[in-house]
Short mmCIF file of C-alpha atoms in Angstrom, two decimals:
data_model
loop_
_atom_site.label_atom_id
_atom_site.label_comp_id
_atom_site.label_asym_id
_atom_site.label_seq_id
_atom_site.Cartn_x
_atom_site.Cartn_y
_atom_site.Cartn_z
CA MET A 1 -4.90 1.95 6.32
CA LYS A 2 -3.94 -1.72 6.46
CA LEU A 3 -0.75 -3.36 7.66
CA ARG A 4 1.03 -5.15 4.82
CA ARG A 5 4.46 -5.41 6.40
CA THR A 6 4.90 -9.12 5.70
CA MET A 7 3.58 -11.39 2.96
CA LEU A 8 4.62 -14.99 3.66
CA TYR A 9 5.05 -17.35 0.70
CA ALA A 10 3.41 -20.78 1.01
CA PRO A 11 3.96 -23.25 -1.87
CA GLY A 12 0.52 -24.36 -3.01
CA HIS A 13 1.42 -28.02 -3.46
CA ASN A 14 2.39 -28.54 0.19
CA PRO A 15 -0.74 -29.32 2.31
CA ALA A 16 1.04 -29.05 5.67
CA LEU A 17 2.45 -25.61 4.88
CA ILE A 18 -0.59 -23.99 3.35
CA LYS A 19 -3.08 -25.06 6.01
CA ASP A 20 -0.97 -23.65 8.86
CA ALA A 21 0.75 -20.71 7.17
CA TYR A 22 -1.54 -18.13 8.79
CA ILE A 23 -0.66 -19.11 12.38
CA TYR A 24 2.78 -17.47 12.36
CA GLY A 25 1.48 -13.91 12.51
CA SER A 26 2.39 -12.46 9.13
CA ASP A 27 0.08 -9.73 7.87
CA ALA A 28 -0.63 -11.72 4.71
CA VAL A 29 -0.08 -15.24 3.40
CA MET A 30 0.55 -15.77 -0.29
CA PHE A 31 -0.35 -19.22 -1.61
CA ASP A 32 1.88 -19.77 -4.60
CA LEU A 33 0.64 -21.59 -7.68
CA GLU A 34 3.42 -20.29 -9.90
CA ASP A 35 7.22 -20.59 -9.55
CA ALA A 36 7.20 -22.71 -6.39
CA VAL A 37 5.09 -25.42 -8.03
CA SER A 38 6.41 -27.83 -10.67
CA LEU A 39 4.48 -28.32 -13.90
CA HIS A 40 3.16 -31.76 -12.97
CA GLU A 41 1.79 -30.42 -9.65
CA LYS A 42 -0.08 -27.36 -10.94
CA ASP A 43 -3.54 -28.92 -10.88
CA THR A 44 -2.96 -30.46 -7.46
CA ALA A 45 -1.77 -27.16 -6.00
CA ARG A 46 -4.77 -25.31 -7.37
CA LEU A 47 -7.17 -27.82 -5.83
CA LEU A 48 -5.37 -27.78 -2.47
CA VAL A 49 -5.35 -23.99 -2.23
CA TYR A 50 -9.02 -23.85 -3.23
CA HIS A 51 -10.02 -26.24 -0.43
CA VAL A 52 -7.83 -24.52 2.17
CA LEU A 53 -9.40 -21.15 1.37
CA LYS A 54 -12.90 -22.61 1.46
CA THR A 55 -12.53 -24.56 4.70
CA ILE A 56 -10.07 -22.74 7.00
CA ASP A 57 -10.87 -19.49 8.76
CA MET A 58 -7.63 -17.48 8.73
CA GLY A 59 -8.98 -14.67 10.85
CA THR A 60 -7.44 -11.28 10.12
CA THR A 61 -4.60 -12.65 8.00
CA GLU A 62 -4.92 -11.34 4.45
CA THR A 63 -5.07 -14.18 1.91
CA VAL A 64 -3.27 -13.79 -1.39
CA VAL A 65 -2.90 -16.29 -4.24
CA ARG A 66 -0.17 -15.93 -6.85
CA ILE A 67 -1.59 -17.40 -10.03
CA ASN A 68 0.19 -18.53 -13.17
CA GLY A 69 0.34 -16.10 -16.05
CA LEU A 70 -2.13 -16.05 -18.91
CA ASP A 71 0.72 -17.04 -21.23
CA THR A 72 0.70 -20.50 -19.60
CA PRO A 73 -1.88 -23.30 -19.82
CA TYR A 74 -2.72 -22.77 -16.13
CA GLY A 75 -3.58 -19.08 -15.69
CA ARG A 76 -7.22 -19.15 -16.73
CA GLU A 77 -7.94 -22.31 -14.73
CA ASP A 78 -6.29 -20.67 -11.71
CA ILE A 79 -8.57 -17.65 -12.03
CA ARG A 80 -11.68 -19.80 -12.48
CA ALA A 81 -11.01 -21.76 -9.30
CA ILE A 82 -9.41 -19.14 -7.09
CA VAL A 83 -12.02 -16.40 -7.60
CA ARG A 84 -14.63 -18.86 -6.35
CA ALA A 85 -12.47 -19.67 -3.31
CA GLN A 86 -12.61 -15.93 -2.48
CA PRO A 87 -9.14 -14.95 -1.29
CA ASN A 88 -8.65 -11.28 -0.52
CA VAL A 89 -6.14 -10.73 -3.32
CA ILE A 90 -4.89 -12.36 -6.52
CA ARG A 91 -1.25 -11.63 -7.25
CA ILE A 92 -0.39 -11.31 -10.93
CA PRO A 93 3.11 -12.58 -11.81
CA LYS A 94 5.57 -11.00 -14.24
CA THR A 95 3.46 -7.94 -14.98
CA GLU A 96 4.87 -5.80 -17.77
CA THR A 97 2.02 -3.57 -18.95
CA ALA A 98 -1.26 -2.10 -17.79
CA GLN A 99 -2.97 -4.41 -20.27
CA ASP A 100 -1.66 -7.43 -18.33
CA VAL A 101 -3.60 -6.20 -15.30
CA GLN A 102 -6.70 -5.38 -17.30
CA ASP A 103 -6.74 -8.81 -18.97
CA ILE A 104 -6.71 -10.47 -15.53
CA GLU A 105 -9.35 -8.05 -14.25
CA GLU A 106 -11.67 -8.93 -17.11
CA LEU A 107 -11.42 -12.65 -16.38
CA VAL A 108 -11.82 -12.12 -12.62
CA GLU A 109 -14.95 -10.03 -13.15
CA ALA A 110 -16.45 -12.67 -15.43
CA GLU A 111 -15.90 -15.34 -12.76
CA GLU A 112 -17.34 -13.14 -10.02
CA ARG A 113 -20.40 -12.56 -12.14
CA ALA A 114 -20.78 -16.27 -12.94
CA ALA A 115 -20.39 -17.25 -9.27
CA GLY A 116 -22.73 -14.58 -7.91
CA ILE A 117 -19.87 -12.84 -6.08
CA PRO A 118 -20.22 -9.04 -5.83
CA ILE A 119 -18.25 -7.39 -8.61
CA GLY A 120 -15.00 -5.94 -7.29
CA THR A 121 -14.69 -8.30 -4.32
CA THR A 122 -11.44 -9.85 -5.54
CA LYS A 123 -8.56 -7.39 -5.29
CA LEU A 124 -5.37 -7.55 -7.35
CA MET A 125 -1.66 -7.07 -6.78
CA ALA A 126 0.87 -6.90 -9.61
CA ALA A 127 4.39 -8.28 -9.33
CA ILE A 128 6.92 -6.36 -11.42
CA GLU A 129 9.83 -8.60 -12.36
CA SER A 130 11.43 -7.26 -15.55
CA PRO A 131 13.02 -4.07 -16.91
CA ILE A 132 9.95 -3.51 -19.11
CA GLY A 133 7.70 -3.81 -16.06
CA VAL A 134 9.87 -1.41 -14.07
CA LEU A 135 9.73 1.20 -16.82
CA GLN A 136 5.94 0.76 -17.03
CA ALA A 137 5.45 0.76 -13.25
CA TYR A 138 3.18 3.81 -13.04
CA GLN A 139 0.93 2.66 -15.89
CA ILE A 140 0.66 -0.71 -14.15
CA ALA A 141 -0.04 0.88 -10.77
CA LYS A 142 -3.03 2.85 -12.07
CA ALA A 143 -4.36 0.15 -14.42
CA SER A 144 -7.26 -0.99 -12.23
CA GLU A 145 -9.29 0.14 -9.24
CA ARG A 146 -8.94 -3.41 -7.94
CA LEU A 147 -5.16 -3.02 -7.66
CA ILE A 148 -4.17 -2.60 -4.01
CA GLY A 149 -0.43 -2.76 -4.52
CA ILE A 150 2.58 -3.55 -6.67
CA ALA A 151 5.52 -5.70 -5.65
CA LEU A 152 9.08 -5.98 -6.88
CA GLY A 153 10.27 -9.46 -7.88
CA ALA A 154 14.05 -9.22 -7.94
CA GLU A 155 15.27 -12.63 -9.06
CA ASP A 156 13.89 -12.44 -12.59
CA TYR A 157 14.66 -8.73 -12.73
CA ALA A 158 18.34 -9.22 -11.84
CA THR A 159 18.63 -12.04 -14.36
CA ASN A 160 17.16 -9.81 -17.07
CA LEU A 161 19.71 -7.15 -16.17
CA LYS A 162 22.43 -9.79 -16.76
CA THR A 163 23.63 -9.54 -13.20
CA THR A 164 23.08 -11.28 -9.86
CA ARG A 165 21.65 -10.29 -6.48
CA SER A 166 24.14 -8.65 -4.14
CA LYS A 167 23.86 -8.22 -0.39
CA GLU A 168 24.01 -4.46 -0.83
CA GLY A 169 21.18 -4.46 -3.38
CA THR A 170 22.92 -1.92 -5.60
CA GLU A 171 21.46 -3.49 -8.73
CA LEU A 172 17.91 -3.02 -7.36
CA MET A 173 18.01 0.65 -6.42
CA PHE A 174 16.56 1.94 -9.69
CA ALA A 175 13.78 -0.66 -9.70
CA ARG A 176 12.94 -0.05 -6.06
CA GLY A 177 12.70 3.67 -6.70
CA MET A 178 10.48 3.22 -9.74
CA VAL A 179 8.13 0.74 -8.07
CA LEU A 180 7.86 2.81 -4.90
CA ASN A 181 7.23 6.10 -6.68
CA ALA A 182 4.69 4.50 -9.00
CA ALA A 183 2.80 3.07 -6.04
CA ARG A 184 2.81 6.36 -4.19
CA ALA A 185 1.70 8.31 -7.28
CA ALA A 186 -1.18 5.85 -7.75
CA GLY A 187 -2.10 5.79 -4.06
CA ILE A 188 -1.50 2.05 -3.56
CA TYR A 189 0.85 -0.14 -1.51
CA ALA A 190 4.46 -1.01 -2.41
CA LEU A 191 6.04 -4.31 -1.35
CA ASP A 192 9.71 -5.20 -1.64
CA THR A 193 11.19 -8.44 -2.89
CA VAL A 194 12.27 -11.51 -0.91
CA PHE A 195 15.62 -11.98 0.85
CA SER A 196 16.49 -15.61 0.27
CA ASP A 197 19.48 -16.24 2.60
CA LEU A 198 17.78 -17.44 5.78
CA ASN A 199 21.12 -17.80 7.57
CA ASP A 200 22.01 -14.12 7.15
CA GLU A 201 19.73 -12.45 9.68
CA GLU A 202 21.88 -9.32 9.94
CA GLY A 203 21.87 -8.90 6.17
CA PHE A 204 18.12 -9.36 6.16
CA ARG A 205 17.67 -6.77 8.91
CA ARG A 206 19.81 -4.26 7.00
CA GLU A 207 17.72 -4.78 3.88
CA VAL A 208 14.46 -4.33 5.80
CA GLN A 209 15.82 -1.13 7.35
CA LEU A 210 16.75 0.08 3.88
CA ILE A 211 13.38 -0.55 2.30
CA LYS A 212 11.58 0.99 5.26
CA GLN A 213 13.72 4.11 4.90
CA LEU A 214 12.96 4.20 1.19
CA GLY A 215 9.25 4.16 2.01
CA PHE A 216 8.03 0.65 1.23
CA ASP A 217 5.01 -0.66 3.12
CA GLY A 218 6.43 -4.15 3.59
CA LYS A 219 8.26 -7.12 2.20
CA SER A 220 7.58 -10.51 0.70
CA ILE A 221 9.16 -13.20 2.87
CA ILE A 222 9.91 -16.90 2.53
CA SER A 223 10.11 -18.06 6.15
CA PRO A 224 8.22 -17.47 9.40
CA ARG A 225 11.64 -16.74 10.94
CA GLN A 226 11.69 -13.44 9.06
CA ILE A 227 8.37 -12.13 10.35
CA ALA A 228 9.51 -10.80 13.73
CA ILE A 229 12.45 -8.90 12.24
CA VAL A 230 10.27 -7.11 9.68
CA HIS A 231 7.62 -6.22 12.24
CA GLU A 232 10.24 -4.97 14.67
CA VAL A 233 11.91 -2.75 12.09
CA PHE A 234 8.61 -1.33 10.82
CA ALA A 235 7.22 -0.61 14.29
CA PRO A 236 7.62 3.05 15.34
CA THR A 237 10.15 3.54 18.11
CA GLU A 238 9.13 4.92 21.49
CA GLN A 239 10.85 8.21 20.61
CA GLU A 240 8.94 8.44 17.31
CA ILE A 241 5.63 7.78 19.06
CA ILE A 242 6.30 10.38 21.74
CA TYR A 243 7.29 12.97 19.13
CA ALA A 244 4.18 12.27 17.07
CA GLN A 245 1.97 12.66 20.13
CA ARG A 246 3.70 15.93 20.99
CA VAL A 247 3.08 17.20 17.45
CA LEU A 248 -0.65 16.58 17.79
CA TYR A 249 -0.65 18.07 21.30
CA ALA A 250 1.04 21.20 19.90
CA ILE A 251 -1.68 21.48 17.25
CA GLU A 252 -4.41 21.21 19.89
CA GLU A 253 -2.77 23.89 22.01
CA ALA A 254 -2.41 26.22 19.01
CA GLU A 255 -6.08 25.74 18.17
CA LYS A 256 -7.06 26.57 21.75
CA ARG A 257 -5.06 29.81 21.49
CA LYS A 258 -6.50 30.42 18.03
CA SER A 259 -2.95 30.76 16.82
CA GLY A 260 -2.03 30.12 13.19
CA VAL A 261 1.57 29.47 14.14
CA ILE A 262 2.40 25.98 15.37
CA ALA A 263 5.87 25.25 16.72
CA LEU A 264 7.52 22.45 18.65
CA ASP A 265 11.02 22.59 20.10
CA GLY A 266 11.64 25.77 18.13
CA ARG A 267 10.66 24.17 14.82
CA MET A 268 7.66 25.08 12.72
CA ILE A 269 5.08 22.31 12.37
CA ASP A 270 3.79 22.10 8.80
CA LYS A 271 1.48 19.68 7.01
CA PRO A 272 4.09 17.00 6.08
CA ILE A 273 5.15 16.76 9.72
CA VAL A 274 1.52 16.48 10.83
CA ASP A 275 0.83 13.80 8.22
CA ARG A 276 3.85 11.80 9.39
CA ALA A 277 2.71 12.13 12.99
CA TYR A 278 -0.73 10.73 12.19
CA ARG A 279 0.82 7.88 10.21
CA THR A 280 3.27 7.09 13.03
CA LEU A 281 0.48 6.88 15.59
CA GLU A 282 -1.70 4.78 13.30
CA LEU A 283 1.17 2.35 12.69
CA ALA A 284 1.83 2.23 16.41
CA ARG A 285 -1.82 1.55 17.17
CA MET A 286 -2.12 -1.19 14.58
CA SER A 287 1.13 -2.86 15.62
CA GLY A 288 0.26 -2.69 19.32
CA GLY A 289 2.88 -0.11 20.25
CA LEU A 290 0.72 2.84 21.30
CA PHE A 291 0.69 3.92 24.92
CA ASP A 292 -1.04 6.57 27.03
CA GLU A 293 -0.89 9.99 25.39
CA GLU A 294 -0.35 11.62 28.80
CA GLU A 295 3.21 10.25 28.77
CA ALA A 296 3.99 12.57 25.87
CA ALA A 297 2.58 15.75 27.43
#
């Protein structure tokens, strides 16, 4: 299990932003070579991101690079350079089919082989940004063993629907459900789209609460100001931690009694509840919120 609650965008053409992006405490930093970079800065951005990845130790922060698509003049050059810079993940933009993933995988493997990098080192993430991609989400999610997650990109998706983003996110509910269920069926991570109004912190918090309730693992973000809110919302509450610890304590007590019946507060404890308890405690441990188990006894 790995925390992927926050993935902070960093435009690849901005040296000051990309060299310091990891210091803010997001779980991942995504260096963007695609939409955030103008056409005449593509080569510069690629070179900057390459040197940052090769020269700066970002510790435990996961490094992700969003490349340009293979339908542009820049995608193959991005792969050639970025694989050799060895980020943790390459993010594929505007993914619509499983073949899109497999085409990238083939090029990545060729570069790993040429550079003497162990095959499979470079992981992939696919961004789904169109109705076609949404309808193909499961095929995309299981397209490659390198794929660690899929992410919803809502701006292009909403435009393709011939609508606009709303604060309620009504227009995204189908896409969110498809992306999330595809990720879960394939056993990979699901990341939600960005919230672009930095002045609407309450709206952002509501959206984060929504996507957590839906089951997403995290969210792409565009500002360090958004990190703390996401991490706070995704952290298990004290009550959730205590309940999870009590569930595991009840299991231990039932095993000591050699009883096949496990109950807590008059409610039967079955496998889904146990699984949620383990996940809650693991999230609490990884986010620094776990305390002494004796408090739950």
